Tab-separated table of C-alpha atoms in Angstrom:
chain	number	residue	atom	x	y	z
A	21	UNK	CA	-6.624	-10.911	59.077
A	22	UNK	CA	-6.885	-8.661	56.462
A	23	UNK	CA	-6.621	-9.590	52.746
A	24	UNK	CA	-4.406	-8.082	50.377
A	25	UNK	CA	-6.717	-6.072	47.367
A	26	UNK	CA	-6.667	-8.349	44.291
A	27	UNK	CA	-4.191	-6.455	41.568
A	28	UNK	CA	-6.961	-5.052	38.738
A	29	UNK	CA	-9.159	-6.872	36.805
A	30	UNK	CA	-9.594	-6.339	32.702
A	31	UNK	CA	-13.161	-6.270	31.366
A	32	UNK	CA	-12.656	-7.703	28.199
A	33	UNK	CA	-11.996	-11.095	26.991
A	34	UNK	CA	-9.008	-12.511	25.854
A	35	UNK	CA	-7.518	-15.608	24.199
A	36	UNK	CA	-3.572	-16.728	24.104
A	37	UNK	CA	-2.410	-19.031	21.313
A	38	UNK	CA	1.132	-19.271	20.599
A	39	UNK	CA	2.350	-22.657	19.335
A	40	UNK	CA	6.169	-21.808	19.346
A	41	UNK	CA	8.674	-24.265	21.367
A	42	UNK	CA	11.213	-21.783	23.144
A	43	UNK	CA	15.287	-22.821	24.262
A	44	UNK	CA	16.650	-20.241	26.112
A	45	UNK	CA	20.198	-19.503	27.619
A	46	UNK	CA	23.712	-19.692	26.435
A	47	UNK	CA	24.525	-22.733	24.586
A	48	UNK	CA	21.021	-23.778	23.927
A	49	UNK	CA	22.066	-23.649	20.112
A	50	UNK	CA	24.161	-26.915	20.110
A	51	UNK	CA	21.158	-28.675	20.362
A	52	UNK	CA	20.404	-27.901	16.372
A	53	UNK	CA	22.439	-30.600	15.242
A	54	UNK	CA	20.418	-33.659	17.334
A	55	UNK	CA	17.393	-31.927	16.797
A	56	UNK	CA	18.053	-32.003	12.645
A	57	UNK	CA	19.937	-35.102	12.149
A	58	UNK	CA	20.672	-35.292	8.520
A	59	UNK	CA	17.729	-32.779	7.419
A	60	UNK	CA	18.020	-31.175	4.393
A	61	UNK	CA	17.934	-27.300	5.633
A	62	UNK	CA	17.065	-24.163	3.984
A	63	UNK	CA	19.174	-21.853	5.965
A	64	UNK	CA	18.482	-17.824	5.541
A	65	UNK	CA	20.904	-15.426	7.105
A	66	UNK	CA	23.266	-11.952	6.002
A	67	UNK	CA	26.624	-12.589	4.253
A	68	UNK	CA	27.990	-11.611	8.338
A	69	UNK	CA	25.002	-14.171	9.426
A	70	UNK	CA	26.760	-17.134	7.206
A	71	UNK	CA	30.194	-16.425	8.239
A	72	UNK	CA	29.336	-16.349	12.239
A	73	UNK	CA	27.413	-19.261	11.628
A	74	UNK	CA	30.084	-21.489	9.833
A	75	UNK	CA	33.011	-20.894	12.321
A	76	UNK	CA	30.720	-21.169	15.459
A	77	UNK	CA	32.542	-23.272	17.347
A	78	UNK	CA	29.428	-25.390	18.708
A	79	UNK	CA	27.719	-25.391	14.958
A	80	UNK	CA	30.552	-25.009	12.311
A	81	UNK	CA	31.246	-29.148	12.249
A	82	UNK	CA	27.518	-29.434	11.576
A	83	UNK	CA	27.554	-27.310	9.049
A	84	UNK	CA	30.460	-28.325	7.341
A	85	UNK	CA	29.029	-32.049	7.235
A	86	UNK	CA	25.133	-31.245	6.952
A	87	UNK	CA	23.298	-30.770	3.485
A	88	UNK	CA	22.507	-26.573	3.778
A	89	UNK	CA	20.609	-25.028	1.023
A	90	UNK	CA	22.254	-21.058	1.724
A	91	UNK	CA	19.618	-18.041	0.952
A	92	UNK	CA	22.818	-15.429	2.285
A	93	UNK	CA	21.948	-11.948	1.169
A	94	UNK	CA	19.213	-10.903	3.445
A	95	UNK	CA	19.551	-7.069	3.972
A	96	UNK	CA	18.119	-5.052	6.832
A	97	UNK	CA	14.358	-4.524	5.639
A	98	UNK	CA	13.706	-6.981	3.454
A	99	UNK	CA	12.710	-5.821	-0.425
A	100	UNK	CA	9.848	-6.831	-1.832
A	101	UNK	CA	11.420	-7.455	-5.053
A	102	UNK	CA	14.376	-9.509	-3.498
A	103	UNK	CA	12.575	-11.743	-2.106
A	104	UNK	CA	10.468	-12.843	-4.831
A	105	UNK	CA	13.927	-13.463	-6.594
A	106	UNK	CA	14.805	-15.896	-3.799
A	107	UNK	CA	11.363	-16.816	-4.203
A	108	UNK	CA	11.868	-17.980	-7.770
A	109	UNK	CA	15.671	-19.086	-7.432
A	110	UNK	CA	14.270	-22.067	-4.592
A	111	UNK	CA	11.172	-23.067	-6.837
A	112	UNK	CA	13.080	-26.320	-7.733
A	113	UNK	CA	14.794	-26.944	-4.569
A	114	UNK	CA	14.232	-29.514	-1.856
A	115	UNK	CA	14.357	-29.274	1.825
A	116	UNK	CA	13.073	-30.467	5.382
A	117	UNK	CA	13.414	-27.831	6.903
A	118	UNK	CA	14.106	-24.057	7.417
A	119	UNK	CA	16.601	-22.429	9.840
A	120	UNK	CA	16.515	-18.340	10.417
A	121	UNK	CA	20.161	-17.624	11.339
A	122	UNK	CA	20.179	-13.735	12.369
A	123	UNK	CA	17.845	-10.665	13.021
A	124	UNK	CA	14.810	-9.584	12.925
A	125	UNK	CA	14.911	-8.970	9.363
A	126	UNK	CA	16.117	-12.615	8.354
A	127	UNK	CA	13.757	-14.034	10.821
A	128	UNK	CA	10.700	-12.129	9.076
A	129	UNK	CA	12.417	-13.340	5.441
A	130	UNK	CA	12.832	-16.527	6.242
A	131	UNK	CA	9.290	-16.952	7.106
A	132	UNK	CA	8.008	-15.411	3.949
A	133	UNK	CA	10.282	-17.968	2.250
A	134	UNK	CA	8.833	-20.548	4.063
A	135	UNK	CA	5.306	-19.707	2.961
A	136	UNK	CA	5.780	-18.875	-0.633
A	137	UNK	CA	7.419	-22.162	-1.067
A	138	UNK	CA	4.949	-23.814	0.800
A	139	UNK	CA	1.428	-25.731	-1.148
A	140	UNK	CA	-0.731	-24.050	-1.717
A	141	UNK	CA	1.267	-20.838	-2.298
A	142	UNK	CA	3.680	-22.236	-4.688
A	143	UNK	CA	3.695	-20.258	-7.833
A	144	UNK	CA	1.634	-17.657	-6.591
A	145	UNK	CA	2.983	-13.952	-6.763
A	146	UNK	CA	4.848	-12.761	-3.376
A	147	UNK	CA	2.919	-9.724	-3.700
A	148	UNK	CA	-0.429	-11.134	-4.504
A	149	UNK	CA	0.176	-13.225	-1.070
A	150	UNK	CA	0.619	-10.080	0.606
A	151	UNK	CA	-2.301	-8.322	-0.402
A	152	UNK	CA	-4.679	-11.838	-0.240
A	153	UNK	CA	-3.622	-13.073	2.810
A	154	UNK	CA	-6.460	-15.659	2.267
A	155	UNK	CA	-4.186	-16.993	-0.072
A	156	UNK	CA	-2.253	-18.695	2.620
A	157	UNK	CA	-4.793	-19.092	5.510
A	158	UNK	CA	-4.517	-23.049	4.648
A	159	UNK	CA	-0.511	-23.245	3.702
A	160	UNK	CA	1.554	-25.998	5.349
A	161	UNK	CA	4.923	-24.832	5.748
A	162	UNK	CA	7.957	-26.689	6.183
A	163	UNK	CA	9.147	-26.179	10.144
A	164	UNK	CA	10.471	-22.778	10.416
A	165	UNK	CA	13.882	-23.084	13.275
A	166	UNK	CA	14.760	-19.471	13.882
A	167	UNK	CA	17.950	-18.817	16.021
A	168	UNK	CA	18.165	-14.750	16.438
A	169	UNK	CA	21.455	-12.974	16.917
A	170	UNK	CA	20.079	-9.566	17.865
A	171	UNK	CA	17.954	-8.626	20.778
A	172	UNK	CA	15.100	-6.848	19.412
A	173	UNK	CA	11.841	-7.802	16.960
A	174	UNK	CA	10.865	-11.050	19.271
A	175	UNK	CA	9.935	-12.538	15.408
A	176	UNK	CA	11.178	-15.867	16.316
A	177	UNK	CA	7.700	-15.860	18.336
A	178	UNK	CA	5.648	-13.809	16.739
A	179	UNK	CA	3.035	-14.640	13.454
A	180	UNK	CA	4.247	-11.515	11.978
A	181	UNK	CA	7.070	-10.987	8.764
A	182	UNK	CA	7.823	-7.216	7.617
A	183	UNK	CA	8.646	-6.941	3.723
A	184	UNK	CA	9.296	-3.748	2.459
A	185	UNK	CA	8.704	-2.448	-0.943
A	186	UNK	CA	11.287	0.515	-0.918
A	187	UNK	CA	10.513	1.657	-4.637
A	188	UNK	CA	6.801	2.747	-3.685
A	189	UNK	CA	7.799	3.400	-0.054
A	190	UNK	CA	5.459	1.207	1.230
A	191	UNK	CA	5.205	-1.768	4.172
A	192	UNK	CA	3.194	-5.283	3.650
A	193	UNK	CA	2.580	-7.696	6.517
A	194	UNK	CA	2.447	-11.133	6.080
A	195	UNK	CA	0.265	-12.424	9.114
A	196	UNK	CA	-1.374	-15.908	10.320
A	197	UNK	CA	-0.923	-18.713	12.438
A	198	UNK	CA	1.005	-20.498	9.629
A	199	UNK	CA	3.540	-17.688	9.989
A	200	UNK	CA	4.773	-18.523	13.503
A	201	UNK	CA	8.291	-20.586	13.703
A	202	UNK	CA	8.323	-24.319	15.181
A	203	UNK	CA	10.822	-23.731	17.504
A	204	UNK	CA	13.060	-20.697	18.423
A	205	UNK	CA	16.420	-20.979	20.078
A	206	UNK	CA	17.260	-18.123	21.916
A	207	UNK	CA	21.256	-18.047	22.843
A	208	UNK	CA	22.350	-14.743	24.182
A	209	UNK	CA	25.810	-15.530	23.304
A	210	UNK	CA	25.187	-14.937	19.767
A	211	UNK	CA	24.339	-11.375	20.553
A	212	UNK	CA	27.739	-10.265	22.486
A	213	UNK	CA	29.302	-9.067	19.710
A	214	UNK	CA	26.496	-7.218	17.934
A	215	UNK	CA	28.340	-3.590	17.217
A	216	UNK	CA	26.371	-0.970	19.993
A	217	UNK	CA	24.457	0.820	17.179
A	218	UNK	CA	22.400	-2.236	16.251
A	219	UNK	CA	22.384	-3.205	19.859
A	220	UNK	CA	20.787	0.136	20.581
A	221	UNK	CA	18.057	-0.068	17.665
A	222	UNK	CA	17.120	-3.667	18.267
A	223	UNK	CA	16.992	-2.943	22.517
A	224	UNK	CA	14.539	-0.316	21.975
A	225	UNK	CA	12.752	-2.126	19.153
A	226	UNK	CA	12.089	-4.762	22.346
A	227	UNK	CA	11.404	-2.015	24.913
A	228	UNK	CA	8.958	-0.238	22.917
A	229	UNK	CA	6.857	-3.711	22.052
A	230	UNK	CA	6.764	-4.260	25.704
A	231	UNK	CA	5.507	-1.217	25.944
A	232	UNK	CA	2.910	-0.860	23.036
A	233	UNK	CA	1.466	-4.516	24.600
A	234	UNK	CA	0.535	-2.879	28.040
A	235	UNK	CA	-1.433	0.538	26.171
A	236	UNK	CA	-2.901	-1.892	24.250
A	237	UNK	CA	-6.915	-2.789	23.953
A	238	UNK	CA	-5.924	-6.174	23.537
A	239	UNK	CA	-3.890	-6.579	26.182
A	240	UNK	CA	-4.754	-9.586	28.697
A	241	UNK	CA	-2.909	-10.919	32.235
A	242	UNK	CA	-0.727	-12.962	30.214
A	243	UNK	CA	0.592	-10.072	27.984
A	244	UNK	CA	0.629	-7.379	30.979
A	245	UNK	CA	2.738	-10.043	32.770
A	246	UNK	CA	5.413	-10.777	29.846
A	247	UNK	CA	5.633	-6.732	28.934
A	248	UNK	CA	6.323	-5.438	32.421
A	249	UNK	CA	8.955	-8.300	33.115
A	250	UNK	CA	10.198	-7.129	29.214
A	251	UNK	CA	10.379	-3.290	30.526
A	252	UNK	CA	11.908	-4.242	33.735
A	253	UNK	CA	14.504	-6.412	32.004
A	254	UNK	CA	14.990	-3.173	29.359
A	255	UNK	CA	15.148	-0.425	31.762
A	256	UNK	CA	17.386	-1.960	33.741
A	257	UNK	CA	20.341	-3.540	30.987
A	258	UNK	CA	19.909	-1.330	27.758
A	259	UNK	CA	21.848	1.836	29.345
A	260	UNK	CA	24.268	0.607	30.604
A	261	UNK	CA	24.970	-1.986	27.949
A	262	UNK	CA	24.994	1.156	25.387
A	263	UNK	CA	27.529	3.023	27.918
A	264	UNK	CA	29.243	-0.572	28.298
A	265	UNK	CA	29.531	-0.487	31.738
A	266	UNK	CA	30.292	-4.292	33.518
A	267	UNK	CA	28.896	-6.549	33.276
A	268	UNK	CA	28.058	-6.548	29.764
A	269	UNK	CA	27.402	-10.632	29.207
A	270	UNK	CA	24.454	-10.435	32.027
A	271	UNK	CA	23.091	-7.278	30.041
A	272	UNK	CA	23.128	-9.464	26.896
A	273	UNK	CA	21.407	-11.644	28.789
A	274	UNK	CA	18.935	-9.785	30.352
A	275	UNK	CA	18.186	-8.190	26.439
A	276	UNK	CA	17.468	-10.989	25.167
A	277	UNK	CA	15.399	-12.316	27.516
A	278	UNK	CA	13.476	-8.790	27.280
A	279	UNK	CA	13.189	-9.168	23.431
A	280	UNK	CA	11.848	-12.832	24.057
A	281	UNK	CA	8.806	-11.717	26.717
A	282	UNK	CA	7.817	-8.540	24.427
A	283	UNK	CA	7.487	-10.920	21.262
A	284	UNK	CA	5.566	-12.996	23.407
A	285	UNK	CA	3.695	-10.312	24.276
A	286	UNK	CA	2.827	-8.747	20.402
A	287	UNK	CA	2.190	-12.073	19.601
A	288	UNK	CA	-0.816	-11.956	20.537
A	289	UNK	CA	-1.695	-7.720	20.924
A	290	UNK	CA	0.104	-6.784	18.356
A	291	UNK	CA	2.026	-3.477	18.269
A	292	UNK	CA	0.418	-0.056	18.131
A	293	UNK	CA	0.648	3.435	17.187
A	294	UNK	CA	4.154	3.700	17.804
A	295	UNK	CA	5.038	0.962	15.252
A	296	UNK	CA	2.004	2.511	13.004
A	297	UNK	CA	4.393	6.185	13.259
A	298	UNK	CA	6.988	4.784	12.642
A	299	UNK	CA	6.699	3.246	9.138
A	300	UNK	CA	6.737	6.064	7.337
A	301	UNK	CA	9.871	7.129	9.272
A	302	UNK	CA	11.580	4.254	7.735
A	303	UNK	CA	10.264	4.246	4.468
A	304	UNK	CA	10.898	7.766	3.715
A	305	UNK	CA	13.607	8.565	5.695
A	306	UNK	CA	15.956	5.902	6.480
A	307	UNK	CA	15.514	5.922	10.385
A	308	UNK	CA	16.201	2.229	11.795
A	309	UNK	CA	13.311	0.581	12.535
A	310	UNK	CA	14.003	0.392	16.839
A	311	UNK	CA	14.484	4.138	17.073
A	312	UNK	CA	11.766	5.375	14.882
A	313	UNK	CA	9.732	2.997	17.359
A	314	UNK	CA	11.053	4.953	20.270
A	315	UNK	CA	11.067	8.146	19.121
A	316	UNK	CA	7.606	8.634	19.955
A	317	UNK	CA	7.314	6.701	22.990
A	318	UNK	CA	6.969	8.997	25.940
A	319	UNK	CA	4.650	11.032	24.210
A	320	UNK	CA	2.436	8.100	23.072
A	321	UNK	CA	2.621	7.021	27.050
A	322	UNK	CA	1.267	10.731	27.312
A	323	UNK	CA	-1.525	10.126	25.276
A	324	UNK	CA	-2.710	7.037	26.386
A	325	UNK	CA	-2.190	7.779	30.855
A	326	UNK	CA	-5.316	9.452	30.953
A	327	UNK	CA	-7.387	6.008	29.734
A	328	UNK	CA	-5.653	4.254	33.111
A	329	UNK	CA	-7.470	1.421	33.957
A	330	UNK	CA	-5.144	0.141	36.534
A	331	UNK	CA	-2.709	-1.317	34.329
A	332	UNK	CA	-0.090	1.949	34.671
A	333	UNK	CA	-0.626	2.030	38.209
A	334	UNK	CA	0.431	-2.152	37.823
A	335	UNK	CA	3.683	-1.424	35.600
A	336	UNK	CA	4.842	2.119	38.101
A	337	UNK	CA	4.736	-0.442	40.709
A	338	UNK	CA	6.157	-3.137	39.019
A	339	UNK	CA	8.992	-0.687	37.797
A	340	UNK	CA	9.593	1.644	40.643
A	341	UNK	CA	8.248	0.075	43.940
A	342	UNK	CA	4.444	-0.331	45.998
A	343	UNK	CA	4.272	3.499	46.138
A	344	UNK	CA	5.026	4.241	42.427
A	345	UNK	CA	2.154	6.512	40.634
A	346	UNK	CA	1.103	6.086	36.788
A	347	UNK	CA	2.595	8.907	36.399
A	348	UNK	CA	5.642	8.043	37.699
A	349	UNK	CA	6.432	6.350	34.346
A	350	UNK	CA	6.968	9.577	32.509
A	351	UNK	CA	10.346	10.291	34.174
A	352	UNK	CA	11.097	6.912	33.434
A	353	UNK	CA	10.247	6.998	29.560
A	354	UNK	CA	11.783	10.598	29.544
A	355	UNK	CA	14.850	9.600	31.030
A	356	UNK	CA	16.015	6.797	28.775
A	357	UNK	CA	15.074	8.633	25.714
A	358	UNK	CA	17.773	10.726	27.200
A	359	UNK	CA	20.591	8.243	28.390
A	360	UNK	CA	20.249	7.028	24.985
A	361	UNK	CA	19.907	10.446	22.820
A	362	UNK	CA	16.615	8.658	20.560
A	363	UNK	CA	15.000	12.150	19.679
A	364	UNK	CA	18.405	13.615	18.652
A	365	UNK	CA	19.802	10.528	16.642
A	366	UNK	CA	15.942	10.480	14.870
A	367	UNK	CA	16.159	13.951	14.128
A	368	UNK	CA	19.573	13.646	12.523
A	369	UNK	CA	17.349	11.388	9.775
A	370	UNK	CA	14.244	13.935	8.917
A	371	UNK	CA	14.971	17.152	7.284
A	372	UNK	CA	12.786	19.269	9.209
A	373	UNK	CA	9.652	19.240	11.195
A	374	UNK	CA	7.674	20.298	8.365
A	375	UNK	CA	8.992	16.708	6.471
A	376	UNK	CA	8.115	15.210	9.742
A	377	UNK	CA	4.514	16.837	9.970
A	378	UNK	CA	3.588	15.946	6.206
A	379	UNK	CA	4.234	11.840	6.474
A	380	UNK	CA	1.192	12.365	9.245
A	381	UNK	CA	-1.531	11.299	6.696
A	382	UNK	CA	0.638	7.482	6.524
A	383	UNK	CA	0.920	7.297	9.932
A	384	UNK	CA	-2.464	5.735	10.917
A	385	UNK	CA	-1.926	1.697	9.687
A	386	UNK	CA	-5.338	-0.316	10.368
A	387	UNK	CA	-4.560	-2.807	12.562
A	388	UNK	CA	-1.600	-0.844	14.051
A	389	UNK	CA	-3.039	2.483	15.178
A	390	UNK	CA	-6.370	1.557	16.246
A	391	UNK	CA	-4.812	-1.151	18.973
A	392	UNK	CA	-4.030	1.901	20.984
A	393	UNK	CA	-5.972	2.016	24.753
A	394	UNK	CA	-6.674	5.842	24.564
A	395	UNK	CA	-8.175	6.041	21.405
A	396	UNK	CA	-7.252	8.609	18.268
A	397	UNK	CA	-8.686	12.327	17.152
A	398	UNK	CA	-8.510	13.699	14.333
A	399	UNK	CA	-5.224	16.251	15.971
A	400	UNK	CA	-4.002	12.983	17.571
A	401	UNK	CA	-0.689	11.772	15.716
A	402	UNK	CA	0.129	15.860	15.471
A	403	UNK	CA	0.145	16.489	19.033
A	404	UNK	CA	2.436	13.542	19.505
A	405	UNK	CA	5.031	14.438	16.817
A	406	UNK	CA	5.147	17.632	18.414
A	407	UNK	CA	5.375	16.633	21.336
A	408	UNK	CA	8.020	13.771	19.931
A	409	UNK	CA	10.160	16.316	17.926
A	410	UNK	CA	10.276	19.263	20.262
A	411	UNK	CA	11.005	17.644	23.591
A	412	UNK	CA	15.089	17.645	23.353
C-alpha cells in the first residue's frame, strides 16, 4: 500500500499561547448574566452599541437590574485624546469587571481602559503607556468580557488594541499578554443587522488577516490551519452576503466564524504589510480600516508567491480542490476584489496616485512590514501600490 505524502513541513519553530475562553453560536450571549452574577461591570460600547444592548431581548432584564458603569461614546478609531478623558473620568470608579459590547474599535478601547485603570498603570499617562510598553508588562487587569457585534478585527482574541492619534496622524499599539480578553462571546446574531457597508469593511478586515497569517514568517500548523478555514469561510459568505443573496443568517454565521479563526490566527503572527499599508491610508485619508487592508491584497499575494514554501500550494488546494496550483489563488484574490469593487471604493478616498505614492515612506511599520514571507526592497511597497491602484 502506498502512503499518502505528508502535507509540508515548516522549518522554523513556533510557539501558540492564547489564554482566551471562546462561546460561539447564536444565543451564546445569555450566558453573561450567570456568568456575572451581581458584578459590578464597566461596560464600553457606541451610543448604537448601548441601545442594542439594553433592549436585547436575552440581556436587557440584566441590564436593567445589574450595577453597569456605561463608557458609551466609543467612535470608530479610537482617539488618543478621548480615551485618556475616559481614562481620567473612571479614575475614582469601582468595578469587577469589564464587558466590550460592539466592534473592533470598542473591543480595542475597552482593553486600553482596562489597562490604564489597572495597578500598576494607574495614573500613568495613556500615551506614555503607549510608547513604554514596559510600563504595563506586569499590569493585572480586571477580566476583560468582550461580546463583538461586527465580523471583522478578531480583537476579542487577539493581545492587540489600535488607538489613534488623528491630530498628528499617527497609530500606537498597545500589545502584551495582559492585553488579551478573559473570555469572548461570539453570537452571530448580533451581527444580522450590521448595515452592508460596515459588513463589507469588517468581512474583509477578517479575510485579509487570514490571509496576512498564511504569507507570514511566523506562521506555524496551528495558524495555517485557522487562516485557510478563515479564507474558506470568507470566500465563500462575504459576496454573497454583500449582494444579499439567501441565506443571509448562515452567511452571518459563517463571517463570524471567519473573523473568529483569523484573530486566532494574528494572535499569534500578527498582521503584515497589508495592515503596515494601510495605516497611512486611514490616517490621512479616511479609508475604513477593512478596505484599506484589502486594497492591496492581491498584489501583496503577488509579491510574496514566488517565496512558496508549500504553504500556497496547501491553501489553492484547500480553496479550490487536490489539483489547485499556487497560482491558482490570484484569480481568486482578483476576483473578489472585483465582486466587491475594493480598488474603486479605495480610490474614491485618495486624491490621486501621486497622494497615494507620497504616504510610501509611512508605510513600512516595524513589526508589521517585516512579518512578510517574501521579504521587502527598497522599490517594494511602490510596485505594489502600483500594482494596487492601477489594476481596475
Amino acid at each position: 500500500m502506498t502512503l499518502p505524502s505528508p502535507p509540508f513541513q515548516l522549518s522554523t519553530p513556533w510557539r501558540w499561547h492564547n489564554p482566551v475562553s471562546i462561546q460561539f453560536g447564536r444565543g451564546v450571549r445569555q450566558q453573561i448574566p450567570q456568568r456575572l452574577p451581581g458584578a459590578a461591570c464597566l461596560v464600553v460600547s457606541s451610543a448604537r452599541g448601548r441601545q442594542q444592548l439594553s433592549t436585547d431581548p436575552l440581556l436587557a432584564a440584566w441590564v436593567r437590574r445589574a450595577p453597569l458603569i456605561w463608557v458609551d461614546n466609543i467612535r470608530a478609531n479610537p482617539d488618543l485624546r478621548d480615551l485618556q478623558r475616559c481614562i481620567d473620568s473612571l479614575e475614582r470608579q469601582h468595578f469587577d469587571a469589564v464587558i466590550a459590547y460592539g466592534g473592533g474599535s470598542v473591543i480595542d478601547a475597552a482593553k486600553v481602559l482596562t489597562i490604564a485603570l489597572a495597578e500598576p498603570c494607574r495614573g500613568l499617562s495613556l500615551h506614555g503607556l503607549l510608547t513604554n510598553p514596559e510600563r504595563y508588562d506586569a499590569a493585572q487587569p480586571k477580566p476583560l468580557f468582550a461580546v463583538p457585534t461586527t465580523s471583522g478585527t478578531g480583537s476579542e482574541v487577539t493581545p492587540f488594541a489600535t488607538v489613534w492619534d488623528h491630530q498628528q496622524q499617527r497609530k500606537y499599539s498597545l500589545t502584551g499578554p495582559a492585553v488579551f480578553p478573559h473570555t469572548a462571546w461570539i453570537d452571530p446574531e448580533l451581527t444580522d443587522t450590521v448595515p452592508l457597508d460596515v459588513t463589507l469593511a469588517t468581512g474583509l478586515d477578517a479575510i485579509n488577516q487570514a490571509a496576512e497569517s498564511i504569507w507570514n514568517r511566523h506562521a506555524s500548523a496551528m495558524t495555517l490551519n485557522l487562516a485557510t478555514r478563515a479564507l474558506q469561510l470568507g470566500f465563500a459568505a462575504l459576496p454573497p452576503l454583500i449582494q444579499q443573496h439567501a441565506p443571509a443568517l448562515r452567511y452571518r454565521e459563517c463571517m463570524a466564524e471567519a473573523s473568529l479563526l483569523a484573530g486566532l490566527a494574528i494572535s499569534q503572527t500578527r498582521t503584515a504589510l497589508c495592515h503596515s499599508i494601510s495605516y497611512p491610508l486611514t490616517a490621512h485619508f479616511g479609508v475604513p480600516h477593512g478596505l484599506a487592508c484589502a486594497f492591496t491584497m492581491p498584489a501583496v499575494l503577488r509579491h510574496n508567491l514566488p517565496a512558496e514554501d508549500g504553504r500556497f500550494a496547501h491553501l489553492a488546494c484547500a480553496v479550490l480542490g487536490p489539483t489547485a496550483r499556487p497560482d491558482d489563488l490570484l484569480p481568486v484574490f482578483d476576483q473578489l476584489h472585483h465582486n466587491l469593487e475594493v480598488r474603486e471604493r479605495v480610490r474614491r478616498y485618495i486624491p490621486s496616485w501621486s497622494a497615494l505614492l507620497d504616504l510610501a515612506p509611512e508605510m513600512i511599520t516595524p513589526g508589521r512590514a517585516d512579518n512578510v514571507l517574501a521579504g521587502l526592497e527598497a522599490d517594494s511597497v511602490e510596485k505594489i501600490l502600483r500594482g494596487a491602484w492601477q489594476s481596475i
